[in-house]
Coordinates of C-alpha atoms and ligand atoms in Angstrom, one line a residue:
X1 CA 0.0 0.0 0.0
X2 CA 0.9 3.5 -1.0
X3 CA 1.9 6.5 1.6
X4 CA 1.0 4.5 4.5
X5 CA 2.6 5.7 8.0
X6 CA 5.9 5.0 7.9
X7 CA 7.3 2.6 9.7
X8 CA 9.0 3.8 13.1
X9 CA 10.8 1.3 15.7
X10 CA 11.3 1.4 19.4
X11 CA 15.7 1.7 19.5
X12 CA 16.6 0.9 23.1
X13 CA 20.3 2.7 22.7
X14 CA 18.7 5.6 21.7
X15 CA 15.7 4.9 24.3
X16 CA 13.2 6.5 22.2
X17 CA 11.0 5.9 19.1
X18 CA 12.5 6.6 15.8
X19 CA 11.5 6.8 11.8
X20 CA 12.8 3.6 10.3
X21 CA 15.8 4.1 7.7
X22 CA 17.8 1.7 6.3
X23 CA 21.1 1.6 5.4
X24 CA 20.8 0.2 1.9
X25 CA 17.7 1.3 -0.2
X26 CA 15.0 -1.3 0.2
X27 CA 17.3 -3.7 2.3
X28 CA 17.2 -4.7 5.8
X29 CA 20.2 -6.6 7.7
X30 CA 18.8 -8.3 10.7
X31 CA 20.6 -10.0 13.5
X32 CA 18.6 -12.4 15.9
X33 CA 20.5 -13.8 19.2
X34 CA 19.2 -17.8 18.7
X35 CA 18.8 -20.1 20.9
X36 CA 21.2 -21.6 23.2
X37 CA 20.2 -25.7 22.3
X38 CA 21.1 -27.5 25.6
X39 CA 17.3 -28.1 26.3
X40 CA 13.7 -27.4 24.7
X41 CA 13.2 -24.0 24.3
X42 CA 10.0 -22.5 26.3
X43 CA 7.2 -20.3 25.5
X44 CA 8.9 -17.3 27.0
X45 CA 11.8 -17.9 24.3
X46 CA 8.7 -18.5 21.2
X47 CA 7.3 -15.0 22.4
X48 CA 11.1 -13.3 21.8
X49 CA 10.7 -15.7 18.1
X50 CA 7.3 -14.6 17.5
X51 CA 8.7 -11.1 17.7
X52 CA 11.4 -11.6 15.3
X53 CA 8.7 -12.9 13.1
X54 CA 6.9 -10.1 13.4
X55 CA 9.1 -7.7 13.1
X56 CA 10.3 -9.4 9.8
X57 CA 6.6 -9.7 8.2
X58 CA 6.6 -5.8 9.0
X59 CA 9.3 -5.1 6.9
X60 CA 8.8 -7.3 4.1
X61 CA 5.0 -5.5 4.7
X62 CA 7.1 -2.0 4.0
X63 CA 8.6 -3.4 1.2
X64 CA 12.3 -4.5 2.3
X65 CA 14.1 -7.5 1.4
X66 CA 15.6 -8.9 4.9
X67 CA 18.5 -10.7 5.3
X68 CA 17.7 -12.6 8.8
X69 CA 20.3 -14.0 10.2
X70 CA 20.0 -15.9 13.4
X71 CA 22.9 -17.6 15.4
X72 CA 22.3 -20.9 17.1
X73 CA 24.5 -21.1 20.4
X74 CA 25.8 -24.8 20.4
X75 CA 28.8 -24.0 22.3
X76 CA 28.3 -23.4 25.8
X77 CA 28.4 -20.3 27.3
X78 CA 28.5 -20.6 31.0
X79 CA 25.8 -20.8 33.1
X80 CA 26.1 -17.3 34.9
X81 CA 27.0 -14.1 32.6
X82 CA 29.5 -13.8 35.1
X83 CA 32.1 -16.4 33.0
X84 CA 31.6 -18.9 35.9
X85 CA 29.5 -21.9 36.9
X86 CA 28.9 -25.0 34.7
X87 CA 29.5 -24.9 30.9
X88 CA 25.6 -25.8 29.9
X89 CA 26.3 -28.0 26.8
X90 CA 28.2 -30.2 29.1
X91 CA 25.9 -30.4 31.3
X92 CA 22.8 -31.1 29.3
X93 CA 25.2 -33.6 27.7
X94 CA 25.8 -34.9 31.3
X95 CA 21.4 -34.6 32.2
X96 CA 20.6 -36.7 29.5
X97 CA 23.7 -39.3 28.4
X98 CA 24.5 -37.9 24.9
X99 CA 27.3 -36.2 23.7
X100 CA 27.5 -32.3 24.0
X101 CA 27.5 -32.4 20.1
X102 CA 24.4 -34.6 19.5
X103 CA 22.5 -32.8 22.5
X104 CA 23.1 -29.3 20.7
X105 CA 21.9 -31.4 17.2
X106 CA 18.4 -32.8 18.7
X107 CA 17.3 -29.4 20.4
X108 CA 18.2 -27.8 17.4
X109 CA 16.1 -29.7 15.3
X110 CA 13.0 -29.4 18.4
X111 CA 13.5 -25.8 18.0
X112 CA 12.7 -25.1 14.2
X113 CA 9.6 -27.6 14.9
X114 CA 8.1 -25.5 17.3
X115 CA 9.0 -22.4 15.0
X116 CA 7.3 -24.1 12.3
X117 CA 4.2 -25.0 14.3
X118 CA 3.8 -21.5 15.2
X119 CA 4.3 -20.4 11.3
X120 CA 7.5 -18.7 12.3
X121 CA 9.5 -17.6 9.1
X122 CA 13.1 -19.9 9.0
X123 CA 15.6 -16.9 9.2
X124 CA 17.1 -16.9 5.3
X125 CA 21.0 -17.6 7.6
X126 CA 20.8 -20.0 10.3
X127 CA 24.6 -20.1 11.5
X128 CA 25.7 -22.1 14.1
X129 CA 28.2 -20.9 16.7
X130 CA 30.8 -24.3 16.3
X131 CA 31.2 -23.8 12.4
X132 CA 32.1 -20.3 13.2
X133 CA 35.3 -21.0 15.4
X134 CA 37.8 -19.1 13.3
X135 CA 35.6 -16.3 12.6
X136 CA 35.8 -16.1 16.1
X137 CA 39.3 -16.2 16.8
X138 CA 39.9 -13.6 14.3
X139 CA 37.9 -11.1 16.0
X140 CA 39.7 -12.1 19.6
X141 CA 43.2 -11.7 17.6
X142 CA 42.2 -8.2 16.5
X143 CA 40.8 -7.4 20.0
X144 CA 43.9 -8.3 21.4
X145 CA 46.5 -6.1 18.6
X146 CA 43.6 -3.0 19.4
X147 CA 45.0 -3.7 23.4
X148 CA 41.7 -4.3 24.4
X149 CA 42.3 -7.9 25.9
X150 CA 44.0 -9.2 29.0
X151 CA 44.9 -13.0 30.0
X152 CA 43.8 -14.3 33.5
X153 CA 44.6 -18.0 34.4
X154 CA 41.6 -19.3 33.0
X155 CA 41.2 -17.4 30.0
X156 CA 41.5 -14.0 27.7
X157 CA 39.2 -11.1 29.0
X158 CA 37.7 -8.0 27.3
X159 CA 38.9 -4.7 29.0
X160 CA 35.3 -2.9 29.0
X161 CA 37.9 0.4 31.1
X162 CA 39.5 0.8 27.6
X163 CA 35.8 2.1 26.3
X164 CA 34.5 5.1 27.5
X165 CA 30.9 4.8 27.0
X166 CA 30.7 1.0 28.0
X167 CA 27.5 -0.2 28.7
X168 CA 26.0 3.1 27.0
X169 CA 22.6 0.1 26.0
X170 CA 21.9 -0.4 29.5
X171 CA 23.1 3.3 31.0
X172 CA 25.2 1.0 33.8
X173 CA 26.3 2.8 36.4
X174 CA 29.6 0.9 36.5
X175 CA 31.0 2.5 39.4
X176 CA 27.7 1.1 41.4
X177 CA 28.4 -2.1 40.1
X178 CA 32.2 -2.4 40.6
X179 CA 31.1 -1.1 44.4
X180 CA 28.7 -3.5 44.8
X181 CA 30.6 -6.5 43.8
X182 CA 34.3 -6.2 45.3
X183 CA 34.6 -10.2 46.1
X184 CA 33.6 -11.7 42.9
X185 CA 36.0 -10.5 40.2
X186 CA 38.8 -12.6 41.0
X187 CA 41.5 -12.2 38.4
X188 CA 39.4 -9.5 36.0
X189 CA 40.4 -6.2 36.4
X190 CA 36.5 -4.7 36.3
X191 CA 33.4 -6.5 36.7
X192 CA 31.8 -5.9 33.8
X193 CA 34.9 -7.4 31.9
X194 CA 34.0 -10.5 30.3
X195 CA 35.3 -13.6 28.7
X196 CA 36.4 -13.5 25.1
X197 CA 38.4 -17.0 25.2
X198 CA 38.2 -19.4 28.1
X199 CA 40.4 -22.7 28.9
X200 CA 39.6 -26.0 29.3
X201 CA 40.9 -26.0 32.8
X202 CA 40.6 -29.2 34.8
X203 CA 37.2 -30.4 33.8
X204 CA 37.4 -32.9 30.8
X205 CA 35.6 -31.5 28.1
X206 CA 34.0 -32.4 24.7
X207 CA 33.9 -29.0 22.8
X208 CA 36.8 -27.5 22.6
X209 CA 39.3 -26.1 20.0
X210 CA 43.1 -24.9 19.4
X211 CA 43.8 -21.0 19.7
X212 CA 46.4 -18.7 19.8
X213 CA 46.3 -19.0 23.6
X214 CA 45.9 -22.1 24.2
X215 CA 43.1 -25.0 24.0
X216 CA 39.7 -23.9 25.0
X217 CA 36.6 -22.6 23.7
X218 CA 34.9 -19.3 22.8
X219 CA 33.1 -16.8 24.9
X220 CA 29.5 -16.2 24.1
X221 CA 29.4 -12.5 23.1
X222 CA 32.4 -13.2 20.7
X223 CA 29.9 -15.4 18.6
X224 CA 27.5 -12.8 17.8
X225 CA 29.9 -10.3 17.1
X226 CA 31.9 -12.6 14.4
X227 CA 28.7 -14.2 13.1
X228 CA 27.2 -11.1 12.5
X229 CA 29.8 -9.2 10.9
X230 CA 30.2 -12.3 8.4
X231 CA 26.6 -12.2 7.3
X232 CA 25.8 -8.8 7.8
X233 CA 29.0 -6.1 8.0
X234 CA 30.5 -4.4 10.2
X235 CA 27.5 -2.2 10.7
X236 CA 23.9 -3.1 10.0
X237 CA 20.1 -2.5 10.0
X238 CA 18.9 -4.1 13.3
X239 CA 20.0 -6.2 16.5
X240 CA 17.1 -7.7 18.2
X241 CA 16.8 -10.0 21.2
X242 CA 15.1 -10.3 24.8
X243 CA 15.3 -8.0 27.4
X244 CA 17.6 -9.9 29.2
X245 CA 20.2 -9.6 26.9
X246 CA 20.4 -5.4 27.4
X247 CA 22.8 -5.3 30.5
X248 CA 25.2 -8.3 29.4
X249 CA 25.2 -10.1 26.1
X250 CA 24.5 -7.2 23.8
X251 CA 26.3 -4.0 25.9
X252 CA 29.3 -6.4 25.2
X253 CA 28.7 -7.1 21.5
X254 CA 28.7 -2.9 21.1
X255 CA 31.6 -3.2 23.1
X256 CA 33.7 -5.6 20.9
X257 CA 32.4 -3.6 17.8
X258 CA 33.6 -0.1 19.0
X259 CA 36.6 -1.5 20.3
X260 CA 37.2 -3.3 16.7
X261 CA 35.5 -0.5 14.4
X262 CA 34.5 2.2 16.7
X263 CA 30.6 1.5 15.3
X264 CA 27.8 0.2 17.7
X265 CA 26.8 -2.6 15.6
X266 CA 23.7 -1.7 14.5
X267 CA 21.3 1.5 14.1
X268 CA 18.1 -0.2 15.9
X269 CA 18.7 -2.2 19.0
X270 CA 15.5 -3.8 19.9
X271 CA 14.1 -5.9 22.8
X272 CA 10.9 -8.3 23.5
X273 CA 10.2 -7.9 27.1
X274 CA 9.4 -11.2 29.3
X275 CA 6.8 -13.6 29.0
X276 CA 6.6 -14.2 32.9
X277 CA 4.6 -17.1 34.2
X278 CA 2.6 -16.5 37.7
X279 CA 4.7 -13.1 37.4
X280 CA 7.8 -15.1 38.0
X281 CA 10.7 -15.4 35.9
X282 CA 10.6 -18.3 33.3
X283 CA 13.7 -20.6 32.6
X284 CA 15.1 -23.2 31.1
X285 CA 16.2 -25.0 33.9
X286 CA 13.1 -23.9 36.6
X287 CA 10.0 -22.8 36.0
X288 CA 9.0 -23.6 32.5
X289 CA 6.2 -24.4 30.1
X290 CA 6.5 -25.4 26.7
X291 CA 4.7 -25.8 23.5
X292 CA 4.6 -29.5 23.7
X293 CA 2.8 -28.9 27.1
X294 CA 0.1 -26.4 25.2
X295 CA -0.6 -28.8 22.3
X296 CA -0.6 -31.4 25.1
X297 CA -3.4 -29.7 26.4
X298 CA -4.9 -29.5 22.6
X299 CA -4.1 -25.8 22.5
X300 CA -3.4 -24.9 18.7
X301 CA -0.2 -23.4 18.8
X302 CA -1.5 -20.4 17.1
X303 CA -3.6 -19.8 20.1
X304 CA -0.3 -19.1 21.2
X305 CA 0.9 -17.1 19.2
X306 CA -2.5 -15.1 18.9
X307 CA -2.0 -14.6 22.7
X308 CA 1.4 -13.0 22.2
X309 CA 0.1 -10.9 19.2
X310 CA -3.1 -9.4 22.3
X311 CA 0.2 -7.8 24.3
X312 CA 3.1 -4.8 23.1
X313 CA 6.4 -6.5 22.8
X314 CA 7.8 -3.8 25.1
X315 CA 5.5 -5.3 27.7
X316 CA 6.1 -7.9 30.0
X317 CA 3.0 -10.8 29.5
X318 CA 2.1 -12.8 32.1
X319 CA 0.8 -16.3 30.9
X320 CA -2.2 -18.2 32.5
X321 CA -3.7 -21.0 31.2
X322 CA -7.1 -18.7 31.4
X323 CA -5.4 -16.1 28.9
X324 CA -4.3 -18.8 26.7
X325 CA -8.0 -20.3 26.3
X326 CA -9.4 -16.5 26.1
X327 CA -6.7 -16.4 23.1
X328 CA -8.0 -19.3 21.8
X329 CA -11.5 -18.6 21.4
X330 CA -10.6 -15.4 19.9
X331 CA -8.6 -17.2 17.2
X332 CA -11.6 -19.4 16.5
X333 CA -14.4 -16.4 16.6
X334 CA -11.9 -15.1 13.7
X335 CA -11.7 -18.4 12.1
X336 CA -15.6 -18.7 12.0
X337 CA -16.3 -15.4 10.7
X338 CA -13.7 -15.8 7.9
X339 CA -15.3 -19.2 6.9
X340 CA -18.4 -17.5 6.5
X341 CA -17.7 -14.8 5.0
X342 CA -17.6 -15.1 0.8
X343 CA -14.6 -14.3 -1.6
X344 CA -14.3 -12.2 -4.0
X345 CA -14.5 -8.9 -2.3
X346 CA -11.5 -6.3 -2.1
X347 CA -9.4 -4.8 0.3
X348 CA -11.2 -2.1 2.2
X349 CA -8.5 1.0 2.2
X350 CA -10.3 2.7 5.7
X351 CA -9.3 -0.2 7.7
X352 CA -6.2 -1.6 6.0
X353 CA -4.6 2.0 6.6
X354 CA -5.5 2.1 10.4
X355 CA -4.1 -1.5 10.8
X356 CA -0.6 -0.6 9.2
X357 CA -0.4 2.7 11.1
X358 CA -1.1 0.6 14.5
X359 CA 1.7 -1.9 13.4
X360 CA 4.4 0.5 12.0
X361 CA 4.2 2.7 15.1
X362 CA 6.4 0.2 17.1
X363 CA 4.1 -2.4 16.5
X364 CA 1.6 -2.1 18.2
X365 CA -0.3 -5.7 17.8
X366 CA -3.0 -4.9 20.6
X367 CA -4.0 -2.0 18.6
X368 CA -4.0 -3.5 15.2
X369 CA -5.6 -6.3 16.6
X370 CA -8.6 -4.0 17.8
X371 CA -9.1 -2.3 14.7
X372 CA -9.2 -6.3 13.1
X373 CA -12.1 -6.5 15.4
X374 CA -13.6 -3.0 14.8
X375 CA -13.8 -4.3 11.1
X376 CA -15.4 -7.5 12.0
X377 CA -18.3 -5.2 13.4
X378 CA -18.1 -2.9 10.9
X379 CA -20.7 -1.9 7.8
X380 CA -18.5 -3.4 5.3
X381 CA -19.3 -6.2 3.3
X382 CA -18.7 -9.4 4.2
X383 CA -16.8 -10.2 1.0
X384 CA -14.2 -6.9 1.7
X385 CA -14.3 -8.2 5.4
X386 CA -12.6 -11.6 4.1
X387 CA -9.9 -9.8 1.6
X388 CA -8.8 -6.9 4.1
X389 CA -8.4 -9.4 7.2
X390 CA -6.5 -12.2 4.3
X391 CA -4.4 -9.0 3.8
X392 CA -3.8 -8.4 7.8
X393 CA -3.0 -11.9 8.0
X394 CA 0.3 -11.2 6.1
X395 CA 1.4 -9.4 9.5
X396 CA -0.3 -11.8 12.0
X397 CA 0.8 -14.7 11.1
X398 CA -2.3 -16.7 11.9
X399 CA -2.9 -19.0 8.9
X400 CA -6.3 -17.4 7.8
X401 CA -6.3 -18.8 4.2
X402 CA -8.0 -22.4 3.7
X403 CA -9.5 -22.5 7.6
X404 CA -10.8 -26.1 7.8
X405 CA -14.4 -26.2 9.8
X406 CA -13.0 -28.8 12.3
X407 CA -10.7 -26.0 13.2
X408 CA -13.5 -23.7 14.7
X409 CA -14.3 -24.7 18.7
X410 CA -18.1 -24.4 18.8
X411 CA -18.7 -21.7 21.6
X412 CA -20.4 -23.6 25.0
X413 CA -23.4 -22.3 24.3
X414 CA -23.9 -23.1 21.3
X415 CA -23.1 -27.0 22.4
X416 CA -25.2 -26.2 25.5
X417 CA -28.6 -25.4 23.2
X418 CA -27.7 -28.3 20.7
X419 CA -27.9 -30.4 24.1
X420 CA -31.6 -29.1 25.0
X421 CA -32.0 -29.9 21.6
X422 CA -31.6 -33.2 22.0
X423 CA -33.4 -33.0 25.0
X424 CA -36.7 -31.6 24.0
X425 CA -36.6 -34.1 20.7
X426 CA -36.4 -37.0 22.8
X427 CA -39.8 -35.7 24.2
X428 CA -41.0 -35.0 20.2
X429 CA -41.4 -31.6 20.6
X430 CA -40.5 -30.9 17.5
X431 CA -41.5 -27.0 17.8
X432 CA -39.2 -26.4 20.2
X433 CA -36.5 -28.7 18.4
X434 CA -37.0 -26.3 15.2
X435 CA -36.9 -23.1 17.5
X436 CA -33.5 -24.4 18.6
X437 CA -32.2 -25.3 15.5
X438 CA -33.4 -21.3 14.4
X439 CA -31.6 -20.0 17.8
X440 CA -28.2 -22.2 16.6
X441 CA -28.5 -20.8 13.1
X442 CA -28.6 -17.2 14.4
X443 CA -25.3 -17.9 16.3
X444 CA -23.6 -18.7 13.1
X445 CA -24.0 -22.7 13.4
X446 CA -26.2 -25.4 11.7
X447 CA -26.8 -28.2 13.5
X448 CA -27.2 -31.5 11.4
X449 CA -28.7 -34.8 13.8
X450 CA -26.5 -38.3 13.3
X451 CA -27.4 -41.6 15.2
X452 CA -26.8 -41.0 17.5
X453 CA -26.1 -37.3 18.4
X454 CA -25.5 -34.3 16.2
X455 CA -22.6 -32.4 14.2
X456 CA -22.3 -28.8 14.7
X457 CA -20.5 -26.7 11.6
X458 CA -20.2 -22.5 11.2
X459 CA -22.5 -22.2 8.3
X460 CA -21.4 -19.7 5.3
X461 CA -23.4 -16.9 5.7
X462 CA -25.4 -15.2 2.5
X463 CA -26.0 -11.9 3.7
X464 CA -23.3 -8.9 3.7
X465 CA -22.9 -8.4 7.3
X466 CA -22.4 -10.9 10.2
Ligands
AMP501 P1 18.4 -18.6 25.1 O1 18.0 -19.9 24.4 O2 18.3 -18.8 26.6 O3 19.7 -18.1 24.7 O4 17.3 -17.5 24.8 C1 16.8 -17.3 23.5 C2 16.1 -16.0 23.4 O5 14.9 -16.0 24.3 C3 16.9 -14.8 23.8 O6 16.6 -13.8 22.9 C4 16.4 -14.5 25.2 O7 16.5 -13.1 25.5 C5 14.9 -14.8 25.0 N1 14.2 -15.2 26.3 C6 14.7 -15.9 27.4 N2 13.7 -16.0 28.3 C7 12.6 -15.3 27.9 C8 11.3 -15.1 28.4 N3 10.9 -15.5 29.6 N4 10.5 -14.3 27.6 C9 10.8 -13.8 26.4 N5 12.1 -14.1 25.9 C10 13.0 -14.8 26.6
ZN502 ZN1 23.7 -12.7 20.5

């Protein structure tokens, strides 16, 4: 669509909302921190993927090509972002009797299925972390000739006092930090310097490789930084990833790329807040729920992903099972209407241009979503209904085209009057039985009688409204 509202994005380094320009006509580079594959991922890391998703249907929406590139972390970074504790390849490797190599292969492969049931786009560059090793290296090596690098006994460090405006992302207020945490640094000479190479040390391990200084294995910022700058340059369009990566992982990626080219990466930094569970923290290794567990449960996965579409990304959601089922009865109200409504219509220009300004002001999905709904209600025909929320669905995500009747839940009271129904048949009233059927219809159902029982189906609906 023509002169639509530009598209503007939230940029957390600048910290405010800003007009979307890219460096390259008509192109977009885009960096996405992927998974670390040690274990399933859970719904709080689909909400951070459902954003990237998002975020890339909005720009292909406005017309740019995107070069997604996502990293897959199948080298293990240490449990704390402190560079200590367990390494966690070794020890999902260790939890469930496989190699570290085949662990990092299996939840790999678990992850793109649960991107796939959610009808997350595969990034165009999936690049994992272990067939990046030299790349990696390379960027150390040039760390280390800039004098930005120090060895302690367990491994080679980043000297984040050789920047001045380290931790600009987060606005750390280092000397709070370095106050607050005199015991803990051990051998590093700040305590928000962090590991660029780290050595085996006693522990035997299974991933590990041959460096300038000695055997060990990369840190986890240095993989971003190296991957990215192989796919993308050394400055790009966009660096997105969860909120938890502000303070640590990505202050430290802007601080290897200043120290290397004096550029902060990227021009948008972006961030999907927290999907929180009972308003606690979600992890991999705690308190978790995946999407096995929802389709367990016989949620569609797109319920799912229509719950995460009902909240701003730059929102914390907290999930309850009760949201979840209020997201999927909304998914299948909008199924039903769109199996009832007729082709052939156009899109309507009122609403489309209200949706796209809601989703190209930082996208805003709750908004977007309730001008979707406005149009359900509307005056417009049901045809135009059909074609302008086919059109939406580019954004959303929601698999509107070719809707299959079995994948509309019947509302309870629709299956509560099919019931009396029944009822009031056995009894051969068939008055009442035909007033039912009538009440049924108006709902947007016909009910058809089996032996034994019935079969309830959205019926297409003839007239131009709903
Ligand atoms: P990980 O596999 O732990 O490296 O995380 C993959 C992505 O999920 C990262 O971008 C994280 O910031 C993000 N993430 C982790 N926990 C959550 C959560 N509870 N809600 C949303 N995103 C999350
Ligand atoms: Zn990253």
């Amino acid at each position: 669509m023509s002169n639509h509202y530009p598209l503007h994005l939230f940029d957390s380094y600048r910290r405010d909302i800003v007009k979307f320009e890219s460096i390259e006509p008509e192109k977009v580079g885009l960096y996405a921190c992927g998974p670390t594959v040690y274990d399933f991922a859970h719904i709080g890391n689909l909400r951070t993927y459902l954003l990237v998703d998002l975020l890339r249907r909005t720009l292909e929406f406005n017309g740019y090509q995107v070069n997604h590139v996502m990293n897959i972390t199948d080298v293990g970074h240490l449990v704390s972002d402190a560079d200590s504790g367990e390494d966690k390849m070794e020890k999902g490797s260790r939890k469930r009797k496989q190699s570290a190599w085949d662990i990092a292969l299996y939840f790999e492969e678990c992850f793109f299925k649960d991107l796939n049931l959610l009808n997350i786009k595969t990034p165009g560059i999936v690049c994992r972390a272990t067939d990046h090793i030299d790349e990696q290296i390379e960027f150390v090596k040039a760390l280390e000739e800039k004098g930005f690098t120090y060895e302690t006994s367990d491994g080679v460090y980043f000297d984040t006092a050789k920047l001045d405006d380290y931790g600009h992302l987060a606005r750390l207020d280092i000397q709070g930090l370095q106050a607050g945490a005199r015991v803990e640094f051990k051998e590093k000479r700040n305590i928000t310097d962090f590991a660029l190479w780290k050595f085996c040390g006693d522990e035997p391990r299974q991933m590990k490789w041959q460096s300038p200084w000695g055997e060990g294995f990369p840190g986890w910022h240095i993989e971003c930084s190296a991957m990215a700058e192989r796919y993308l340059g050394t400055m790009f369009d966009i660096h997105l990833g969860g909120e938890d990566h502000i303070a640590v992982h990505h202050s430290n990626e802007i601080a290897q790329s200043q120290a290397r080219y004096k550029t902060h990466m990227a021009n948008f930094w972006m961030h999907g807040y927290f999907l929180q569970i009972d308003k606690q923290k979600v992890a991999k290794s705690g308190k978790s729920i995946l999407l096995s567990d929802l389709v367990e449960k016989k949620f569609d996965p797109l319920a799912y992903r229509y719950l995460a579409l009902t909240s701003h990304y730059r929102s914390r959601l907290n999930f309850t099972w009760q949201s979840l089922e209020g997201a999927s009865r909304a998914l299948s109200r909008l199924r039903r209407v769109m199996l009832t409504y007729p082709d052939g219509g156009k899109v309507d220009e009122s609403y489309s241009r209200q949706f796209v300004a809601k989703l190209n002001h930082d996208l805003n999905t709750p908004e977007a979503l309730a001008v979707l709904w406005k149009l359900v209600q509307s005056q417009v025909s049901a045809a135009d209904k059909k074609a302008t929320i086919l059109y939406f669905n580019q954004l959303l995500g929601l698999n509107l085209h070719n809707i299959k009747a079995d994948e509309v839940i019947i509302p309870d009271d629709v299956i509560r009057l099919a019931e009396q129904r029944i009822l009031v048949r056995k009894n051969q009233d068939w008055q009442a039985s035909d007033r039912l059927r009538d009440v049924i219809l108006e709902q947007g159902y016909a009910v058809e009688d089996l032996k034994p029982g019935y079969r309830i189906t959205p019926v297409k609906m003839d007239q131009d409204n709903e």
